PDB file of C-alpha atoms in Angstrom:
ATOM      1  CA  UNK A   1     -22.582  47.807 199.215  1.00 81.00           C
ATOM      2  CA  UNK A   2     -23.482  49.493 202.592  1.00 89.00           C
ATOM      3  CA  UNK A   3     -26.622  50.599 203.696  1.00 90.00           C
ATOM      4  CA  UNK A   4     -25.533  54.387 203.201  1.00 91.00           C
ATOM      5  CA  UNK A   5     -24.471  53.750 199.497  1.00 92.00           C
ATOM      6  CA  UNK A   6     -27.210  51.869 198.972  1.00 93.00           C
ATOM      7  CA  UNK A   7     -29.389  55.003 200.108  1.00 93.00           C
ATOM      8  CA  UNK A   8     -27.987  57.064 198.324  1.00 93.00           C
ATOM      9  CA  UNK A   9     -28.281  54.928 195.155  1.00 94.00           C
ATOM     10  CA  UNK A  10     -31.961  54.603 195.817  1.00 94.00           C
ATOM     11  CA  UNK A  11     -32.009  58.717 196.260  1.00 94.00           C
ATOM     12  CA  UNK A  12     -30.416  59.463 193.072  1.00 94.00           C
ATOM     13  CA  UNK A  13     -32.038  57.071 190.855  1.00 94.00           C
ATOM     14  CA  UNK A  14     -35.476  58.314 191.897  1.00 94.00           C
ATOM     15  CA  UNK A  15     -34.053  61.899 191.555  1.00 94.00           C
ATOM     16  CA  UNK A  16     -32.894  60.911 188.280  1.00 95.00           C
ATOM     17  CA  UNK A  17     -36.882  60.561 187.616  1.00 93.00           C
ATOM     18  CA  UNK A  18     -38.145  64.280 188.663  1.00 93.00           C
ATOM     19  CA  UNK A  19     -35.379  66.691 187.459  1.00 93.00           C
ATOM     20  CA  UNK A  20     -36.597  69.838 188.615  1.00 94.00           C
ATOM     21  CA  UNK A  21     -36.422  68.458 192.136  1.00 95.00           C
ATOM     22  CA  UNK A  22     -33.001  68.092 193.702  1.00 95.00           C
ATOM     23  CA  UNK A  23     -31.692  67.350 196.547  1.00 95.00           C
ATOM     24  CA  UNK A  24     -29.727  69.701 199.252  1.00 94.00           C
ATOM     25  CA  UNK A  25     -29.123  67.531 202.610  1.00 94.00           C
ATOM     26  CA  UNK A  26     -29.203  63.602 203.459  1.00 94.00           C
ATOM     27  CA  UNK A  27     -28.097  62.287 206.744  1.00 95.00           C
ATOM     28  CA  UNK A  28     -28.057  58.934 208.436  1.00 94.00           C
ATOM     29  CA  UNK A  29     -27.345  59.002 212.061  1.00 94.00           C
ATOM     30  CA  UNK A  30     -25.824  55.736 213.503  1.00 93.00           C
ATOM     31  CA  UNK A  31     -29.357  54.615 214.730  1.00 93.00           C
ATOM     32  CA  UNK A  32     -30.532  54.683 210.731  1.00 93.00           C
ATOM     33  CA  UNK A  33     -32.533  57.358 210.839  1.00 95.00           C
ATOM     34  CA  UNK A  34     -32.123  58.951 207.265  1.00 95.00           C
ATOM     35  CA  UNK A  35     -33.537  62.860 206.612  1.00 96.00           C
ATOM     36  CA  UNK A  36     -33.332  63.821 203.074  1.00 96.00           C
ATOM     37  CA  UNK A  37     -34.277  67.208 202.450  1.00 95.00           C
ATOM     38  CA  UNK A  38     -35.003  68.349 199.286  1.00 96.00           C
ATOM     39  CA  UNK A  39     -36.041  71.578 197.167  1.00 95.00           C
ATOM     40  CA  UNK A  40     -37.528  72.151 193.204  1.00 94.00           C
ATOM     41  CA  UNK A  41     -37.142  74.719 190.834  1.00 92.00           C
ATOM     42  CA  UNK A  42     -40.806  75.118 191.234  1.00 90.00           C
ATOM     43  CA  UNK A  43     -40.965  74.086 194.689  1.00 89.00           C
ATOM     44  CA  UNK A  44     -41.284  70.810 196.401  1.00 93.00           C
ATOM     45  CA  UNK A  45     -45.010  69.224 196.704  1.00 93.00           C
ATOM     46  CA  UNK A  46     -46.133  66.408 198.933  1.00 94.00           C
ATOM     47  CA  UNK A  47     -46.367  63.999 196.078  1.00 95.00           C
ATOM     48  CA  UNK A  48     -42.378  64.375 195.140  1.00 94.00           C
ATOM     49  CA  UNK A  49     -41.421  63.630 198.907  1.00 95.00           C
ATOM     50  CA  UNK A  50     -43.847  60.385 198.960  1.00 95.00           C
ATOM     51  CA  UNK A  51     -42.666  59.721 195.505  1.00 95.00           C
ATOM     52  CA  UNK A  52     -38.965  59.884 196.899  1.00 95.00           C
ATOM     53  CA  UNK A  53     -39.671  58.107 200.108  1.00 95.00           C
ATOM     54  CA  UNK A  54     -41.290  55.398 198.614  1.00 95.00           C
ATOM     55  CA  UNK A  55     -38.493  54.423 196.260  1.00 94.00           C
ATOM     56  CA  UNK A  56     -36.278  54.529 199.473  1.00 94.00           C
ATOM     57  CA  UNK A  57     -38.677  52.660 201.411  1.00 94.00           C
ATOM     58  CA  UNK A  58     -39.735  50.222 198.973  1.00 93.00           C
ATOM     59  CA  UNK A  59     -36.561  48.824 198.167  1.00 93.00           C
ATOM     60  CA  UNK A  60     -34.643  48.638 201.162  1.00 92.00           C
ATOM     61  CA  UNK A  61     -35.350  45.359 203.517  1.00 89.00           C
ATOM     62  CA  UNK A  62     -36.070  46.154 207.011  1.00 87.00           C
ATOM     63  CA  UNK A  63     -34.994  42.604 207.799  1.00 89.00           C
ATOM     64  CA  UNK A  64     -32.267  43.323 206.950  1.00 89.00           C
ATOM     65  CA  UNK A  65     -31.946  46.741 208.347  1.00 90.00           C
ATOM     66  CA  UNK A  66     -34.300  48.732 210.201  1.00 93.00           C
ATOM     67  CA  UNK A  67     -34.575  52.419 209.964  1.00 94.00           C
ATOM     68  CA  UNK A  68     -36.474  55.303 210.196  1.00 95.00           C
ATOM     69  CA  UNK A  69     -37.100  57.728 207.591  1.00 95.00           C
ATOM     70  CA  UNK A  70     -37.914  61.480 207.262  1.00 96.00           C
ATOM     71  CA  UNK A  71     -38.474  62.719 203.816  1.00 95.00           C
ATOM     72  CA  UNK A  72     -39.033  66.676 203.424  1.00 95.00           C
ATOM     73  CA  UNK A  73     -38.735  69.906 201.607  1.00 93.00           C
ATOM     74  CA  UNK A  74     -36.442  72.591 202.755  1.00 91.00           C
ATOM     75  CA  UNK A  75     -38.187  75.183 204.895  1.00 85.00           C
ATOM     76  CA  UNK A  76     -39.145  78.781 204.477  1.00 81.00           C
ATOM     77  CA  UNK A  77     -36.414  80.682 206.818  1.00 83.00           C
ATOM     78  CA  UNK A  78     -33.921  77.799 205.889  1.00 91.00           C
ATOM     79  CA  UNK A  79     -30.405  78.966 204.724  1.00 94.00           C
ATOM     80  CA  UNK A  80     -29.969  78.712 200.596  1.00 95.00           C
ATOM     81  CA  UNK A  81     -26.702  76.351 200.062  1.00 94.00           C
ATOM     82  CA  UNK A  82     -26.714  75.824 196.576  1.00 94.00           C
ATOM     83  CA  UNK A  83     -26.217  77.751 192.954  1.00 94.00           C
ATOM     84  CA  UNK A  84     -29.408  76.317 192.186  1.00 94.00           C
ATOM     85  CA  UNK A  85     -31.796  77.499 195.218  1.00 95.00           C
ATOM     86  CA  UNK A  86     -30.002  81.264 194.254  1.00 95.00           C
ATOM     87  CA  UNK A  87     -30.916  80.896 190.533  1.00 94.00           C
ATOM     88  CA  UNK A  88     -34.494  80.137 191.592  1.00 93.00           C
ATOM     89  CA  UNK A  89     -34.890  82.686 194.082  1.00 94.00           C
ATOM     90  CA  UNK A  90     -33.953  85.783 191.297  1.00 95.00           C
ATOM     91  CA  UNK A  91     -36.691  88.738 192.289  1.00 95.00           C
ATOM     92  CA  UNK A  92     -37.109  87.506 195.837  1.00 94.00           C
ATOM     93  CA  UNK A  93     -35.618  89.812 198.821  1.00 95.00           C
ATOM     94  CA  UNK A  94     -33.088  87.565 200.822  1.00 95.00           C
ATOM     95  CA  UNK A  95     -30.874  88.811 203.804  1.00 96.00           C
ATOM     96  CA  UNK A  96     -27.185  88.096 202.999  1.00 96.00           C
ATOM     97  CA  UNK A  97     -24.542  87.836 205.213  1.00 96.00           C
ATOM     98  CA  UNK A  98     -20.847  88.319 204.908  1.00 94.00           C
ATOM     99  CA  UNK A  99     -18.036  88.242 207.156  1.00 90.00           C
ATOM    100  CA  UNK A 100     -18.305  92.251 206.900  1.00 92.00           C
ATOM    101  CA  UNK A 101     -22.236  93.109 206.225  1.00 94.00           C
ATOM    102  CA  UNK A 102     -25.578  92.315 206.183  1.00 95.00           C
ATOM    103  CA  UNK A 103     -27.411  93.252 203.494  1.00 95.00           C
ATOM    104  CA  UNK A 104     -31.359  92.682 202.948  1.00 95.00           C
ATOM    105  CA  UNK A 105     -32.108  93.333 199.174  1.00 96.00           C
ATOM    106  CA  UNK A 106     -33.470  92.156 196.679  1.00 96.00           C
ATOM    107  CA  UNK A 107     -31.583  88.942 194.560  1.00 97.00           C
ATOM    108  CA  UNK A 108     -31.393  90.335 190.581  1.00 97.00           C
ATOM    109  CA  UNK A 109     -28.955  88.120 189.384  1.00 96.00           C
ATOM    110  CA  UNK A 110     -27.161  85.101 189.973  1.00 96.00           C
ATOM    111  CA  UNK A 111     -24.981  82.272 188.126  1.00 95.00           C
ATOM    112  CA  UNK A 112     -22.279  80.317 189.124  1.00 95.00           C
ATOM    113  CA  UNK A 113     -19.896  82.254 190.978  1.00 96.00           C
ATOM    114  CA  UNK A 114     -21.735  85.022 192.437  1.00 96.00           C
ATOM    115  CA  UNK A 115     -25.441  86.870 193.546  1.00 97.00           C
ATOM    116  CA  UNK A 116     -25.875  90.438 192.320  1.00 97.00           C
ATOM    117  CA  UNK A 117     -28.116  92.474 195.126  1.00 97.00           C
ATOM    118  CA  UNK A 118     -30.100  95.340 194.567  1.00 96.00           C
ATOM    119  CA  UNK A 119     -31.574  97.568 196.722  1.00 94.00           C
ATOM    120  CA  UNK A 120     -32.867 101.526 197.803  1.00 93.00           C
ATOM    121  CA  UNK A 121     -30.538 103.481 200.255  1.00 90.00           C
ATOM    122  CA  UNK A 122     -30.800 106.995 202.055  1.00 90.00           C
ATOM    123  CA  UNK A 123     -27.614 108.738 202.424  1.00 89.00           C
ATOM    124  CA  UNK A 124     -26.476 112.205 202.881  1.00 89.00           C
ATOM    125  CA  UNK A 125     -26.527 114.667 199.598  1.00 87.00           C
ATOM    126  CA  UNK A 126     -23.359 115.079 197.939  1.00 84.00           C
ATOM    127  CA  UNK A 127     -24.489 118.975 197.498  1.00 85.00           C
ATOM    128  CA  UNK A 128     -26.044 120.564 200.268  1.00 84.00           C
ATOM    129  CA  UNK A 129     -28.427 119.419 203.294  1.00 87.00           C
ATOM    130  CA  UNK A 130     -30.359 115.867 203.904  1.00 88.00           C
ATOM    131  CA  UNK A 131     -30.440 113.063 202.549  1.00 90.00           C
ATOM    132  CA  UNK A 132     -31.414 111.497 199.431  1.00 89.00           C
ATOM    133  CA  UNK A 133     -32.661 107.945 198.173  1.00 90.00           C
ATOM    134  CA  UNK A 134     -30.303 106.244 196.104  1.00 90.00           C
ATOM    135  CA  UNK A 135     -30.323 102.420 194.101  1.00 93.00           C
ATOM    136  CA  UNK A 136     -27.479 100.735 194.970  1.00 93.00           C
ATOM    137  CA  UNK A 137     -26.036  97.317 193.336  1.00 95.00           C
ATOM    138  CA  UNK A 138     -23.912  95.197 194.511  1.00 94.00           C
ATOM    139  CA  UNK A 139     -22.225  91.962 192.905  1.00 96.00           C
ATOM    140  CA  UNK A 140     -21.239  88.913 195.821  1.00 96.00           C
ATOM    141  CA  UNK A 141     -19.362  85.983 195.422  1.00 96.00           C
ATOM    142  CA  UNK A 142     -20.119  83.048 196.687  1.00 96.00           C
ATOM    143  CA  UNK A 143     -17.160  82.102 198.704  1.00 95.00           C
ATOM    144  CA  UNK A 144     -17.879  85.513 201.058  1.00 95.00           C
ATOM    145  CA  UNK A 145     -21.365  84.557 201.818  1.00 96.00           C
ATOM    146  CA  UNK A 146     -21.781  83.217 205.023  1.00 96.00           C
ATOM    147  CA  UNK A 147     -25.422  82.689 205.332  1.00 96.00           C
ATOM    148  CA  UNK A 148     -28.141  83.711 202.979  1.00 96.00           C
ATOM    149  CA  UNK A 149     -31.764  83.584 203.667  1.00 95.00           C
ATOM    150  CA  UNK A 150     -35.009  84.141 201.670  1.00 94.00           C
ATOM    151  CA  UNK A 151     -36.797  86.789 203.255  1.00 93.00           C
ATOM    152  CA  UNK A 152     -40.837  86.300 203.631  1.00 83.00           C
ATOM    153  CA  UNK A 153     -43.141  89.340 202.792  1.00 76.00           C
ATOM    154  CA  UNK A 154     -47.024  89.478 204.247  1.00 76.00           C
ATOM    155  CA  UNK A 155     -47.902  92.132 202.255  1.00 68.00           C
TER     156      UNK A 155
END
């Protein structure tokens, strides 16, 4: 078995031990530096990535193979990549981009082949002068999204 297999055995067995964490990025560079970055339906504490890292760490021999290793939870500002990160984001305002748009709004629905958006837009009455504020709704697939980013609020 090589060392990446073997990581990544290591990774998904102690995965296999907190399901509502998952996992959306591992690397190992040719110097054996391994990042896993992971995310949780409710969030990713401290105590899941020393949990992780540990069962990396602990069974891997350094004597064998040295390496260095970064163990983390995705960041605020970081791009959603999977189904699940969408799913857990439902009521939170992302900014979505296409190849066409972008479109800050808030995320009311998603499963497994697309994100429904929902958000408030002025545009011009269809009788007379001004402009009006109108809901609009729109339903994206997947495979058009380009980048898609949970939007922070301070309020």
């Amino acid at each position: 078995m090589t060392f990446k297999e073997q990581v990544a055995q290591l990774l998904n067995d102690s995965l296999s031990e907190k399901p509502s964490v998952f996992l959306i990025d591992i690397s190992i560079s040719d110097a054996y530096k391994i990042v896993v970055t992971l995310d949780g339906d409710n969030g990713v504490n401290l105590q899941d990535c020393i949990d992780i890292a540990r069962a990396i760490e602990n069974n891997l021999d350094r004597e064998e193979q040295d390496f260095a290793l970064e163990v983390a939870s995705v960041g605020v500002g970081s791009p959603l990549k999977l189904t699940r990160q969408y799913i857990k984001n439902i009521g939170r305002n992302l900014i979505v981009k296409t190849n066409t748009t972008t479109i800050e709004a808030e995320l009311i629905a998603a499963d497994e082949t697309k994100i429904v958006l929902s958000w408030k837009a002025r545009e011009p009455k269809k009788i007379g002068k001004g402009k009006e504020t109108v809901q609009k709704t729109e339903e994206i697939p997947y495979t058009e999204i380009k980048q898609a980013i949970v939007t922070v609020n301070f309020n």
